[in-house]
PDB file of N, CA and C in Angstrom:
ATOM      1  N   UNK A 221       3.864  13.339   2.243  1.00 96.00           N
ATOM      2  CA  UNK A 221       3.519  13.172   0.846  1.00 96.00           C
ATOM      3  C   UNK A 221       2.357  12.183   0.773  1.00 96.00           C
ATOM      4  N   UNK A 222       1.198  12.794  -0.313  1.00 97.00           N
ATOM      5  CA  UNK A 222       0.150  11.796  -0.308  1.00 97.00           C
ATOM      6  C   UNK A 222       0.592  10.465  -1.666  1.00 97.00           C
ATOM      7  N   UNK A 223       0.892   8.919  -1.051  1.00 97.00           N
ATOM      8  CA  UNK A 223       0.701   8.442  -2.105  1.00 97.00           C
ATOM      9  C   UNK A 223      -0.113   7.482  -2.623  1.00 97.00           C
ATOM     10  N   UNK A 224      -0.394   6.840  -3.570  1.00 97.00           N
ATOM     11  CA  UNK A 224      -1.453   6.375  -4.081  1.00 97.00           C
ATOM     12  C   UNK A 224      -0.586   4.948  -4.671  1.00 97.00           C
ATOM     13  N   UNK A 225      -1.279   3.402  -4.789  1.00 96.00           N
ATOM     14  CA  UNK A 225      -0.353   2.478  -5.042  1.00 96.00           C
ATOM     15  C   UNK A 225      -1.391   2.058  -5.712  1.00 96.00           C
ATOM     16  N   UNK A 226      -1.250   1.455  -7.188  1.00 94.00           N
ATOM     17  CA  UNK A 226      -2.201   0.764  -7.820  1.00 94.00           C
ATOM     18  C   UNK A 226      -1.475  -0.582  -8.573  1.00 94.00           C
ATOM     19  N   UNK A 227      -2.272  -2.176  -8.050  1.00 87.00           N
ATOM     20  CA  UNK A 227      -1.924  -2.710  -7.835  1.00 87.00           C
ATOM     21  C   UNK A 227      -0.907  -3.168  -6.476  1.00 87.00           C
ATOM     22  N   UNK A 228      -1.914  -3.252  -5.353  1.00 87.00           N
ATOM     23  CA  UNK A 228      -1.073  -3.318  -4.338  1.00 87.00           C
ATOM     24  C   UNK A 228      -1.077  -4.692  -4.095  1.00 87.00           C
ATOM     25  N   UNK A 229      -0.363  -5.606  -4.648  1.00 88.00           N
ATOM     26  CA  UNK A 229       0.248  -7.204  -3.967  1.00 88.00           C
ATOM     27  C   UNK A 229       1.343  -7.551  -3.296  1.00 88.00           C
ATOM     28  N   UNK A 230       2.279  -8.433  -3.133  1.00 89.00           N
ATOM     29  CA  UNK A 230       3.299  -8.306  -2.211  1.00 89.00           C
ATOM     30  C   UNK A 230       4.559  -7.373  -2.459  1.00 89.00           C
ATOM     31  N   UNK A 231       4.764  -6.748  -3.391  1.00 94.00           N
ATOM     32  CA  UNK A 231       5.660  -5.533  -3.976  1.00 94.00           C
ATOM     33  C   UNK A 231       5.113  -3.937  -3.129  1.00 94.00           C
ATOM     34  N   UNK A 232       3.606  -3.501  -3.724  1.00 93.00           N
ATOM     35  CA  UNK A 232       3.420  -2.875  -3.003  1.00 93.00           C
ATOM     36  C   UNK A 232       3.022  -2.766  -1.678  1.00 93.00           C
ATOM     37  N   UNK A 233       2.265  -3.623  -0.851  1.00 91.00           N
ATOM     38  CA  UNK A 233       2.374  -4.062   0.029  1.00 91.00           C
ATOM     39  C   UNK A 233       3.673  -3.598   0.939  1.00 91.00           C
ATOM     40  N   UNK A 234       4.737  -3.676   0.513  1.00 95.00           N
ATOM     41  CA  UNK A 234       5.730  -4.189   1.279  1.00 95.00           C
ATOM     42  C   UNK A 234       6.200  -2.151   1.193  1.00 95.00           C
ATOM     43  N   UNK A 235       6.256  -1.850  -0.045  1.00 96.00           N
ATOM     44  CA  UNK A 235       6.528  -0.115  -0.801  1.00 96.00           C
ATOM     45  C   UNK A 235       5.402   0.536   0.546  1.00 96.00           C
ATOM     46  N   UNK A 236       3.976  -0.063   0.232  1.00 95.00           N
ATOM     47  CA  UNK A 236       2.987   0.743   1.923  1.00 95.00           C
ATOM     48  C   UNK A 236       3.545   0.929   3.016  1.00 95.00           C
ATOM     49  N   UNK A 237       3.576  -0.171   3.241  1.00 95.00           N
ATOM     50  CA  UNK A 237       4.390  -0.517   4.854  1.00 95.00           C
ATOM     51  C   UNK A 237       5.639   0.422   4.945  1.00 95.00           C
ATOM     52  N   UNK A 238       6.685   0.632   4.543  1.00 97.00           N
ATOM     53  CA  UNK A 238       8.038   1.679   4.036  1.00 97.00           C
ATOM     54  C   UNK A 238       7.354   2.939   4.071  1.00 97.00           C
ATOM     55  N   UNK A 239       6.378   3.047   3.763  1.00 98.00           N
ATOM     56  CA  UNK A 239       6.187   4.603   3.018  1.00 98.00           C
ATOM     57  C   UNK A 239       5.151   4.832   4.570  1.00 98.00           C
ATOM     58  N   UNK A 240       4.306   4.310   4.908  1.00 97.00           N
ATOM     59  CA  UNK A 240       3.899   4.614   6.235  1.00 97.00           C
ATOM     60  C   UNK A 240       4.741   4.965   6.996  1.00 97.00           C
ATOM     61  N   UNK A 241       5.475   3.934   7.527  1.00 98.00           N
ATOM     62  CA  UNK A 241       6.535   3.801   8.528  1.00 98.00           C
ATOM     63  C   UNK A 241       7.341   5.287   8.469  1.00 98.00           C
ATOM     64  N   UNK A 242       7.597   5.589   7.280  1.00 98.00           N
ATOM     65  CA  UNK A 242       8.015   7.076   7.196  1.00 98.00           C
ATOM     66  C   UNK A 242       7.459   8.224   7.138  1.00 98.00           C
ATOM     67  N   UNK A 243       6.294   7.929   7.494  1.00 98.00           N
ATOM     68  CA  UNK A 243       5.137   9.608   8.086  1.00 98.00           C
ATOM     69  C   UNK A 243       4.314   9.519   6.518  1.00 98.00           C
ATOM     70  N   UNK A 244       4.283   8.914   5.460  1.00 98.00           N
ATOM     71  CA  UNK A 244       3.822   9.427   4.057  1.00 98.00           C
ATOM     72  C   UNK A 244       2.047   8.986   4.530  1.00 98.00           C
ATOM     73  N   UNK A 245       1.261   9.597   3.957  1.00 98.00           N
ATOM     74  CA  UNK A 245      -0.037   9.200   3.616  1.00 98.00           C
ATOM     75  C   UNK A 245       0.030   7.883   2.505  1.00 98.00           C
ATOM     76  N   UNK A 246      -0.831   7.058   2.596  1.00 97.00           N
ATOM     77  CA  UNK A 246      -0.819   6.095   1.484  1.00 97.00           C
ATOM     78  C   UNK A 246      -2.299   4.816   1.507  1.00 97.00           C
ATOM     79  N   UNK A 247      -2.360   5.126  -0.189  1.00 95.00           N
ATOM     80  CA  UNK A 247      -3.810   4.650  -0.470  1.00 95.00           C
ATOM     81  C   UNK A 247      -3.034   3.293  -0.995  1.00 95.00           C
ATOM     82  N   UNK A 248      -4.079   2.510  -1.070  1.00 92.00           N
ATOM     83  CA  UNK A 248      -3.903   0.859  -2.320  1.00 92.00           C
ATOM     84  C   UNK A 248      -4.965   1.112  -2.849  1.00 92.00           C
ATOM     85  N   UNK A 249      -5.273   0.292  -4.213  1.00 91.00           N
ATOM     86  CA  UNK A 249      -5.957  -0.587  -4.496  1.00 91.00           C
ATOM     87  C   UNK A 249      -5.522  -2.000  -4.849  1.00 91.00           C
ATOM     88  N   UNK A 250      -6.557  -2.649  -4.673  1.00 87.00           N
ATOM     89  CA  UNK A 250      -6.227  -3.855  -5.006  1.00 87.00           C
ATOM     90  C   UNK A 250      -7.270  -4.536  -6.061  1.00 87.00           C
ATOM     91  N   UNK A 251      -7.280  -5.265  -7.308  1.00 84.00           N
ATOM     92  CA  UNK A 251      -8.316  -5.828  -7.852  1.00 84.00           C
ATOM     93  C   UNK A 251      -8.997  -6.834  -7.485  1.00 84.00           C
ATOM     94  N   UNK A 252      -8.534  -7.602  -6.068  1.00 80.00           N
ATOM     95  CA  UNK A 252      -9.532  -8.555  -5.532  1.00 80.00           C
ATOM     96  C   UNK A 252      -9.690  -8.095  -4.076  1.00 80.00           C
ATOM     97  N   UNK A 253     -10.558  -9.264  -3.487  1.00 76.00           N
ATOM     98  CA  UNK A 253     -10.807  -8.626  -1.709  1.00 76.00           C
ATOM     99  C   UNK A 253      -9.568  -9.501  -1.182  1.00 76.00           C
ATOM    100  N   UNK A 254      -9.211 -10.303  -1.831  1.00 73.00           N
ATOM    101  CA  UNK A 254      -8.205 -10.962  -1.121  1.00 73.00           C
ATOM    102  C   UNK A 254      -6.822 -10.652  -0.550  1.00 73.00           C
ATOM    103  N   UNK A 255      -6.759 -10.529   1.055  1.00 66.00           N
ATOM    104  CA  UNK A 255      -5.087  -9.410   1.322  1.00 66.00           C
ATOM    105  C   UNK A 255      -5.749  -8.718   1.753  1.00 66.00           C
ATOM    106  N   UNK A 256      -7.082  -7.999   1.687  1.00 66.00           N
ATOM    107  CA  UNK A 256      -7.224  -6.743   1.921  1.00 66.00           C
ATOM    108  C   UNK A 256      -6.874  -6.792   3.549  1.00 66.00           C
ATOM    109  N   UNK A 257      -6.727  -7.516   4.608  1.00 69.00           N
ATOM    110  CA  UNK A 257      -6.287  -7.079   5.790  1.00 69.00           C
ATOM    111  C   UNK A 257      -5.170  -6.645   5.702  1.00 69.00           C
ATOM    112  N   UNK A 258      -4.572  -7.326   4.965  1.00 60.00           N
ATOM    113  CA  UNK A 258      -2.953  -7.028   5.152  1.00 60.00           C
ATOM    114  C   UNK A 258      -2.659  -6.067   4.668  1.00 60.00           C
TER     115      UNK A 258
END
């Protein structure tokens, strides 16, 4: 499943990581550069 997370901070972040880990496709955005490694 392709998913898409808007507002990705430590909530989604954490929903990415889960949803990878389980084979899903998955986008963020985020409104600052800050995190973006993580």
């Amino acid at each position: 499943m392709r998913v898409a997370i808007l507002g990705c901070g430590y909530v989604g972040l954490e929903l990415g990581r889960q949803l990878t880990a389980r084979g899903h496709e998955v986008r963020g955005v985020r409104r600052s550069d800050g995190g973006v490694r993580a």
